[in-house]
CSV table of C-alpha atoms and ligand atoms in Angstrom, one decimal:
chain,number,residue,atom,x,y,z
A,1,MET,CA,-5.3,-15.6,-110.5
A,2,ILE,CA,-2.2,-17.9,-110.4
A,3,PRO,CA,0.9,-15.9,-109.4
A,4,ARG,CA,3.5,-15.5,-112.1
A,5,VAL,CA,7.2,-16.4,-111.9
A,6,LEU,CA,9.9,-14.8,-114.0
A,7,SER,CA,13.6,-15.4,-114.0
A,8,GLY,CA,16.5,-15.5,-116.5
A,9,ILE,CA,20.0,-16.5,-117.3
A,10,GLN,CA,22.5,-14.8,-119.5
A,11,PRO,CA,24.0,-16.8,-122.4
A,12,SER,CA,27.4,-15.4,-121.6
A,13,GLY,CA,29.3,-18.6,-121.1
A,14,ASN,CA,29.0,-22.2,-119.8
A,15,LEU,CA,26.2,-22.7,-117.3
A,16,HIS,CA,27.7,-24.0,-114.1
A,17,ILE,CA,26.5,-25.7,-110.9
A,18,GLY,CA,26.1,-22.3,-109.3
A,19,ASN,CA,23.5,-21.3,-111.9
A,20,TYR,CA,21.8,-24.7,-111.4
A,21,LEU,CA,21.7,-24.7,-107.6
A,22,GLY,CA,21.0,-21.0,-107.3
A,23,ALA,CA,18.4,-20.7,-110.1
A,24,LEU,CA,17.6,-23.3,-112.7
A,25,GLY,CA,17.2,-26.3,-110.3
A,26,ASN,CA,14.9,-24.2,-108.2
A,27,TRP,CA,12.8,-23.1,-111.2
A,28,VAL,CA,12.2,-26.8,-112.1
A,29,LYS,CA,10.9,-27.5,-108.6
A,30,ILE,CA,8.5,-24.6,-108.4
A,31,GLN,CA,7.4,-24.1,-112.0
A,32,HIS,CA,4.1,-25.9,-111.8
A,33,ASP,CA,3.0,-23.9,-108.7
A,34,TYR,CA,3.0,-20.7,-110.9
A,35,GLU,CA,2.5,-19.4,-114.4
A,36,SER,CA,6.2,-19.6,-115.3
A,37,ILE,CA,8.4,-17.7,-117.7
A,38,PHE,CA,12.1,-18.3,-118.0
A,39,CYS,CA,14.2,-16.1,-120.2
A,40,ILE,CA,17.5,-16.5,-121.9
A,41,VAL,CA,18.6,-12.9,-121.6
A,42,ASP,CA,20.8,-12.3,-124.6
A,43,LEU,CA,20.4,-8.5,-124.4
A,44,HIS,CA,22.0,-8.7,-121.0
A,45,ALA,CA,24.9,-10.9,-122.3
A,46,ILE,CA,25.9,-8.2,-124.8
A,47,THR,CA,26.6,-5.6,-122.1
A,48,VAL,CA,30.1,-7.1,-122.3
A,49,TYR,CA,31.5,-8.2,-125.7
A,50,GLN,CA,30.4,-11.6,-126.9
A,51,LYS,CA,31.7,-13.3,-130.0
A,52,PRO,CA,28.6,-13.5,-132.3
A,53,ASP,CA,29.0,-17.2,-133.3
A,54,GLU,CA,29.5,-18.2,-129.7
A,55,LEU,CA,26.5,-16.2,-128.5
A,56,ARG,CA,24.3,-17.8,-131.2
A,57,THR,CA,25.4,-21.2,-130.1
A,58,LYS,CA,25.1,-20.5,-126.4
A,59,ILE,CA,21.5,-19.3,-126.7
A,60,ARG,CA,20.4,-22.7,-128.2
A,61,GLU,CA,22.6,-24.6,-125.8
A,62,ILE,CA,21.0,-22.9,-122.8
A,63,ALA,CA,17.5,-23.6,-124.1
A,64,GLY,CA,18.5,-27.3,-124.4
A,65,ILE,CA,19.9,-27.3,-120.9
A,66,PHE,CA,16.6,-25.7,-119.6
A,67,LEU,CA,14.7,-28.5,-121.2
A,68,ALA,CA,17.1,-31.2,-120.1
A,69,ALA,CA,17.0,-29.9,-116.5
A,70,GLY,CA,13.3,-30.4,-116.5
A,71,ILE,CA,11.7,-27.1,-117.5
A,72,ASP,CA,8.4,-28.3,-118.9
A,73,PRO,CA,7.6,-26.5,-122.2
A,74,LYS,CA,4.0,-27.5,-122.1
A,75,HIS,CA,3.5,-25.5,-118.9
A,76,SER,CA,6.4,-23.0,-118.7
A,77,ARG,CA,7.4,-20.5,-121.4
A,78,ILE,CA,11.1,-20.4,-122.4
A,79,VAL,CA,11.8,-17.1,-124.1
A,80,VAL,CA,14.8,-15.5,-125.7
A,81,GLN,CA,14.6,-12.0,-124.5
A,82,SER,CA,15.5,-10.3,-127.8
A,83,THR,CA,12.6,-12.0,-129.6
A,84,VAL,CA,10.2,-9.9,-127.5
A,85,PRO,CA,11.0,-6.3,-128.4
A,86,ALA,CA,8.9,-5.0,-125.5
A,87,HIS,CA,11.8,-5.9,-123.1
A,88,ALA,CA,14.0,-3.2,-124.7
A,89,GLU,CA,11.1,-0.7,-125.1
A,90,LEU,CA,10.1,-0.9,-121.5
A,91,ALA,CA,13.7,-0.6,-120.4
A,92,TRP,CA,13.9,2.8,-122.1
A,93,LEU,CA,10.7,4.0,-120.5
A,94,LEU,CA,12.0,2.9,-117.1
A,95,THR,CA,15.4,4.4,-117.7
A,96,CYS,CA,13.6,7.8,-117.8
A,97,VAL,CA,12.4,7.3,-114.2
A,98,THR,CA,15.5,5.8,-112.7
A,99,PRO,CA,17.9,8.2,-110.9
A,100,MET,CA,21.6,7.6,-111.9
A,101,GLY,CA,22.6,7.4,-108.2
A,102,TRP,CA,20.6,4.2,-107.8
A,103,LEU,CA,22.5,2.6,-110.6
A,104,GLU,CA,25.9,3.8,-109.3
A,105,ARG,CA,25.3,1.9,-106.1
A,106,MET,CA,24.9,-1.5,-107.8
A,107,THR,CA,27.7,-3.8,-106.6
A,108,GLN,CA,27.6,-6.1,-109.6
A,109,PHE,CA,28.2,-3.0,-111.9
A,110,LYS,CA,31.2,-2.0,-109.8
A,111,ALA,CA,32.7,-5.5,-109.9
A,112,LYS,CA,32.1,-6.0,-113.6
A,113,ALA,CA,33.3,-2.5,-114.5
A,114,ALA,CA,36.5,-3.0,-112.6
A,115,ALA,CA,37.2,-6.1,-114.8
A,116,GLN,CA,36.8,-4.2,-118.1
A,117,GLU,CA,39.1,-1.8,-119.9
A,118,SER,CA,36.3,0.2,-121.3
A,119,ILE,CA,32.7,0.1,-120.0
A,120,GLY,CA,29.7,0.3,-122.2
A,121,ASP,CA,26.7,2.3,-121.1
A,122,GLY,CA,24.7,-1.0,-121.4
A,123,LEU,CA,26.6,-2.4,-118.4
A,124,PHE,CA,25.5,0.6,-116.3
A,125,GLN,CA,21.9,0.3,-117.6
A,126,TYR,CA,21.8,-3.5,-117.1
A,127,PRO,CA,19.7,-3.3,-113.8
A,128,VAL,CA,17.0,-1.2,-115.6
A,129,LEU,CA,16.7,-3.8,-118.3
A,130,MET,CA,16.4,-6.5,-115.6
A,131,ALA,CA,13.7,-4.5,-113.9
A,132,ALA,CA,11.9,-4.3,-117.3
A,133,ASP,CA,12.2,-8.1,-117.8
A,134,ILE,CA,10.4,-8.6,-114.5
A,135,LEU,CA,7.8,-5.7,-114.6
A,136,LEU,CA,6.9,-6.4,-118.3
A,137,TYR,CA,5.2,-9.6,-117.2
A,138,GLN,CA,3.9,-8.2,-113.9
A,139,ALA,CA,5.8,-11.1,-112.2
A,140,ASN,CA,5.0,-11.8,-108.5
A,141,ILE,CA,8.0,-13.9,-107.7
A,142,VAL,CA,11.6,-13.8,-109.0
A,143,PRO,CA,13.6,-16.9,-108.0
A,144,VAL,CA,17.3,-16.0,-108.2
A,145,GLY,CA,20.6,-16.6,-106.5
A,146,GLU,CA,21.7,-14.2,-103.7
A,147,ASP,CA,23.9,-12.1,-106.1
A,148,GLN,CA,20.8,-10.8,-107.8
A,149,MET,CA,19.0,-9.6,-104.6
A,150,GLN,CA,20.2,-6.1,-105.0
A,151,HIS,CA,18.8,-6.0,-108.6
A,152,ILE,CA,15.4,-7.2,-107.5
A,153,GLU,CA,15.3,-4.6,-104.8
A,154,LEU,CA,16.1,-2.0,-107.5
A,155,ALA,CA,13.3,-3.4,-109.7
A,156,ARG,CA,10.9,-2.8,-106.7
A,157,ASP,CA,12.2,0.7,-106.2
A,158,ILE,CA,11.7,1.5,-109.9
A,159,ALA,CA,8.2,0.1,-109.9
A,160,GLN,CA,7.3,2.0,-106.8
A,161,ARG,CA,8.7,5.3,-108.2
A,162,PHE,CA,6.8,4.7,-111.5
A,163,ASN,CA,3.6,3.9,-109.6
A,164,SER,CA,3.9,7.1,-107.5
A,165,LEU,CA,4.6,9.3,-110.5
A,166,TYR,CA,2.1,7.9,-113.0
A,167,GLY,CA,-0.4,5.9,-110.9
A,168,GLU,CA,-0.7,2.2,-110.1
A,169,THR,CA,0.9,0.3,-113.0
A,170,PHE,CA,3.2,-2.4,-111.8
A,171,VAL,CA,2.9,-5.4,-109.5
A,172,MET,CA,5.6,-5.4,-106.8
A,173,PRO,CA,7.9,-8.4,-107.4
A,174,ALA,CA,9.3,-10.5,-104.5
A,175,THR,CA,12.6,-12.4,-104.4
A,176,ARG,CA,12.7,-16.1,-103.8
A,177,LEU,CA,16.0,-17.6,-102.8
A,178,PRO,CA,16.8,-21.4,-102.5
A,179,ALA,CA,17.2,-22.7,-98.9
A,180,VAL,CA,20.7,-23.9,-99.7
A,181,GLY,CA,23.0,-23.1,-102.6
A,182,ALA,CA,21.9,-19.5,-103.0
A,183,ARG,CA,25.6,-18.6,-103.4
A,184,ILE,CA,28.0,-21.2,-104.7
A,185,MET,CA,31.6,-20.0,-104.6
A,186,GLY,CA,34.5,-20.6,-107.0
A,187,LEU,CA,36.3,-23.9,-106.4
A,188,ASP,CA,39.6,-22.2,-106.9
A,189,ASP,CA,38.8,-19.2,-104.8
A,190,PRO,CA,35.9,-19.7,-102.3
A,191,THR,CA,35.8,-16.0,-101.5
A,192,ALA,CA,34.4,-15.2,-104.9
A,193,LYS,CA,31.1,-16.5,-106.3
A,194,MET,CA,31.3,-19.1,-109.0
A,195,SER,CA,30.8,-17.2,-112.3
A,196,LYS,CA,30.5,-18.1,-116.0
A,197,SER,CA,32.9,-15.4,-117.0
A,198,ALA,CA,35.7,-16.2,-114.6
A,199,SER,CA,38.7,-17.6,-116.3
A,200,GLY,CA,40.7,-20.7,-115.1
A,201,THR,CA,39.9,-24.4,-115.4
A,202,GLY,CA,39.6,-25.0,-111.7
A,203,HIS,CA,37.0,-22.3,-111.1
A,204,ALA,CA,33.6,-23.9,-112.0
A,205,VAL,CA,31.9,-27.2,-112.8
A,206,ALA,CA,30.0,-26.6,-116.0
A,207,LEU,CA,26.6,-28.5,-116.4
A,208,LEU,CA,27.9,-30.2,-119.5
A,209,ASP,CA,31.3,-31.2,-118.2
A,210,PRO,CA,32.2,-34.9,-118.6
A,211,PRO,CA,32.6,-36.9,-115.3
A,212,ASP,CA,36.4,-37.1,-115.4
A,213,ARG,CA,36.6,-33.3,-115.7
A,214,ILE,CA,34.1,-32.8,-112.9
A,215,ARG,CA,36.2,-35.2,-110.7
A,216,ARG,CA,39.5,-33.3,-111.6
A,217,THR,CA,38.0,-29.9,-110.8
A,218,ILE,CA,36.5,-30.9,-107.5
A,219,MET,CA,39.5,-32.8,-106.3
A,220,ARG,CA,41.6,-29.7,-106.9
A,221,ALA,CA,39.2,-27.4,-105.0
A,222,THR,CA,40.8,-25.0,-102.5
A,223,THR,CA,40.1,-26.0,-98.8
A,224,ASP,CA,42.1,-24.8,-95.8
A,225,SER,CA,44.9,-25.9,-93.5
A,226,GLY,CA,42.8,-28.4,-91.6
A,227,SER,CA,42.5,-32.0,-92.6
A,228,GLY,CA,39.1,-33.2,-91.6
A,229,VAL,CA,35.6,-31.6,-91.6
A,230,ASP,CA,34.9,-29.6,-88.4
A,231,PHE,CA,31.5,-27.7,-88.7
A,232,GLU,CA,32.6,-25.2,-86.0
A,233,THR,CA,35.9,-24.0,-87.5
A,234,MET,CA,35.6,-24.8,-91.2
A,235,GLY,CA,36.8,-22.3,-93.8
A,236,PRO,CA,34.8,-21.1,-96.8
A,237,GLY,CA,36.3,-23.7,-99.2
A,238,VAL,CA,35.0,-26.7,-97.1
A,239,ALA,CA,31.7,-24.9,-96.4
A,240,ASN,CA,31.3,-24.5,-100.2
A,241,LEU,CA,31.9,-28.2,-100.9
A,242,LEU,CA,29.4,-29.1,-98.2
A,243,ALA,CA,26.8,-26.7,-99.6
A,244,ILE,CA,27.2,-28.2,-103.1
A,245,PHE,CA,26.7,-31.7,-101.6
A,246,GLN,CA,23.7,-30.6,-99.5
A,247,SER,CA,22.0,-28.8,-102.4
A,248,PHE,CA,22.3,-31.8,-104.7
A,249,SER,CA,21.4,-34.4,-102.1
A,250,GLY,CA,18.7,-32.5,-100.3
A,251,TRP,CA,20.1,-33.8,-97.0
A,252,SER,CA,19.1,-32.0,-93.8
A,253,ASP,CA,21.7,-30.1,-91.6
A,254,ASP,CA,21.6,-32.9,-89.1
A,255,GLN,CA,22.3,-35.6,-91.8
A,256,MET,CA,25.2,-33.5,-93.1
A,257,ARG,CA,26.8,-33.1,-89.6
A,258,THR,CA,26.4,-36.8,-88.7
A,259,HIS,CA,27.8,-38.0,-92.0
A,260,PHE,CA,30.6,-35.5,-92.6
A,261,THR,CA,32.0,-34.6,-89.2
A,262,GLY,CA,35.7,-35.7,-89.1
A,263,VAL,CA,35.7,-36.8,-92.8
A,264,ARG,CA,39.1,-36.1,-94.4
A,265,TYR,CA,39.1,-33.4,-97.1
A,266,GLY,CA,40.2,-35.9,-99.8
A,267,ASP,CA,37.3,-38.1,-99.0
A,268,LEU,CA,34.9,-35.2,-98.8
A,269,LYS,CA,35.9,-34.1,-102.3
A,270,LYS,CA,35.4,-37.6,-103.7
A,271,GLN,CA,31.9,-37.7,-102.3
A,272,VAL,CA,31.1,-34.2,-103.6
A,273,ALA,CA,32.4,-35.2,-107.0
A,274,GLU,CA,30.4,-38.4,-107.2
A,275,MET,CA,27.2,-36.7,-105.9
A,276,THR,CA,27.6,-34.0,-108.6
A,277,ILE,CA,28.2,-36.5,-111.4
A,278,SER,CA,25.2,-38.6,-110.3
A,279,GLN,CA,23.0,-35.5,-110.6
A,280,LEU,CA,24.4,-34.1,-113.8
A,281,GLU,CA,24.8,-37.3,-115.9
A,282,PRO,CA,21.0,-37.9,-116.4
A,283,MET,CA,20.6,-34.2,-117.4
A,284,GLN,CA,23.5,-34.5,-119.8
A,285,GLN,CA,21.9,-37.7,-121.4
A,286,ARG,CA,18.6,-35.8,-121.8
A,287,TYR,CA,20.5,-32.8,-123.3
A,288,ARG,CA,22.0,-35.1,-126.0
A,289,GLU,CA,18.6,-36.5,-126.8
A,290,ILE,CA,16.9,-33.1,-127.0
A,291,THR,CA,19.5,-31.5,-129.1
A,292,ALA,CA,19.7,-34.4,-131.6
A,293,ASP,CA,16.8,-32.6,-133.2
A,294,PRO,CA,17.8,-28.9,-133.4
A,295,SER,CA,14.4,-27.9,-134.7
A,296,HIS,CA,12.8,-29.0,-131.4
A,297,VAL,CA,14.6,-26.2,-129.5
A,298,ASP,CA,13.7,-23.6,-132.1
A,299,ARG,CA,10.1,-24.7,-131.9
A,300,VAL,CA,10.0,-24.3,-128.1
A,301,LEU,CA,11.6,-20.9,-128.3
A,302,HIS,CA,9.1,-19.7,-131.0
A,303,GLU,CA,6.1,-21.0,-129.0
A,304,GLY,CA,7.5,-19.4,-125.9
A,305,ALA,CA,7.8,-15.9,-127.5
A,306,GLN,CA,4.3,-16.2,-129.1
A,307,ALA,CA,2.7,-17.1,-125.8
A,308,VAL,CA,4.1,-14.1,-123.9
A,309,LEU,CA,3.8,-11.4,-126.5
A,310,PRO,CA,0.3,-10.4,-125.7
A,311,THR,CA,1.1,-9.8,-122.0
A,312,ALA,CA,4.4,-8.0,-122.8
A,313,ASN,CA,2.7,-5.7,-125.4
A,314,ALA,CA,-0.2,-5.0,-123.0
A,315,THR,CA,2.2,-3.8,-120.3
A,316,VAL,CA,4.0,-1.5,-122.7
A,317,GLN,CA,0.7,-0.1,-123.9
A,318,LEU,CA,-0.4,0.6,-120.3
A,319,VAL,CA,2.9,2.2,-119.4
A,320,LYS,CA,2.7,4.5,-122.5
A,321,GLU,CA,-0.8,5.5,-121.7
A,322,HIS,CA,0.1,6.3,-118.1
A,323,MET,CA,3.1,8.3,-119.2
A,324,GLY,CA,1.1,10.3,-121.8
A,325,ILE,CA,3.1,8.9,-124.8
A,326,TYR,CA,1.2,8.9,-128.1
A,327,THR,CA,-0.9,5.7,-128.5
A,328,ARG,CA,-3.4,5.2,-131.3
A,329,GLY,CA,-6.9,6.2,-130.5
A,330,ARG,CA,-6.0,8.1,-127.3
B,401,AQP,N1,27.6,-18.7,-107.9
B,401,AQP,C1,26.3,-18.7,-107.9
B,401,AQP,N2,25.6,-19.3,-106.9
B,401,AQP,C2,24.2,-19.3,-106.9
B,401,AQP,N3,23.5,-18.7,-107.9
B,401,AQP,C3,24.1,-18.2,-108.9
B,401,AQP,N4,23.7,-17.5,-110.0
B,401,AQP,C4,24.8,-17.1,-110.7
B,401,AQP,N5,25.9,-17.5,-110.1
B,401,AQP,C5,25.6,-18.1,-109.0
B,401,AQP,C6,22.3,-17.3,-110.3
B,401,AQP,O1,22.1,-17.8,-111.7
B,401,AQP,C7,21.1,-17.0,-112.3
B,401,AQP,C8,21.6,-16.6,-113.6
B,401,AQP,O2,22.8,-15.7,-113.5
B,401,AQP,P1,23.1,-14.8,-114.8
B,401,AQP,O3,23.4,-15.6,-115.9
B,401,AQP,O4,22.1,-13.8,-114.9
B,401,AQP,O5,24.4,-14.0,-114.3
B,401,AQP,P2,25.2,-13.9,-113.1
B,401,AQP,O6,24.5,-13.9,-111.9
B,401,AQP,O7,26.1,-12.7,-113.3
B,401,AQP,O8,25.9,-15.3,-113.2
B,401,AQP,P3,27.4,-15.6,-113.7
B,401,AQP,O9,27.4,-17.1,-113.8
B,401,AQP,O10,28.3,-14.9,-112.7
B,401,AQP,O11,27.5,-15.0,-115.1
B,401,AQP,P4,28.5,-13.9,-115.7
B,401,AQP,O12,29.9,-14.4,-115.3
B,401,AQP,O13,28.2,-14.0,-117.1
B,401,AQP,O14,28.1,-12.6,-115.1
B,401,AQP,C9,20.8,-15.8,-111.4
B,401,AQP,O15,19.6,-16.1,-110.7
B,401,AQP,C10,22.0,-15.9,-110.4
B,401,AQP,O16,21.6,-15.4,-109.1
């Protein structure tokens, strides 16, 4: 059997180059080696308040970006999480086997909770829903950025606990990180990861940003008190700019050192900006073409959901049977 890949992105803001280099770009490269399912996880997005009209728009926008980036809808399934009710149903069943202490340890919950005035229970339960997303499809591989590693570990722990309580049910998923770009940092603050929900114009480069804006954001990026690239002593801001260049270009470590040693920060930023623009412009052009026909995206999303429903429903049925929950005919 061909191994299955599952991953997702929240429609919680503008997709940025961190999402692309840590996740989406990697999905495009590996999709044909697997049976691939890529989700737009709207049920995750609402764990913090989203304006309804913006959320609706973002879901379609992200589907368009997936296609423009090169996700092949003839091979890979693009699925809006809420259109497959089994995600939420399995999440509840798994909630019942997940100790609260496991969730209290999640660093992303702690970070996000600290930024909210009041915290919904959904934010706390988020990692269980994510485990459900993965286990629902019995996914073998979950390609994500480094920030999601702890959540994948938790999904494995939940699967293991369920299997030991109720018998073999779930496949153990494995993480797959990109070689470079697994953690792109904020351009305004290279000690914090680039994030959709961070405020401030100098923080992120969005995938649909026009070239002049990309140039402006990267030219203003925080570096350090040095003036030229020194691979031995560089601070996190310079390391981040180099990681962005290397991930987009695919250059080796040796090529990077030979080319950039001693290059002044202003020139480094110019080269990172031009490399980023050259990679994003063709994607933006395809995005405009794809979204010129809004029904195209809706068709892809409908077909995606229809294709995965049988697998999703079969897993929930199996879980219910193993737990002793009433199922017809048993
Ligand atoms: N800065 C990043 N560097 C590398 N990978 C990243 N990812 C996110 N930020 C970076 C990867 O993108 C995928 C989708 O992320 P998500 O939408 O599920 O949410 P997130 O990880 O919480 O991303 P954001 O951008 O920070 O969103 P908000 O602000 O809405 O929480 C994941 O594979 C993630 O690893």
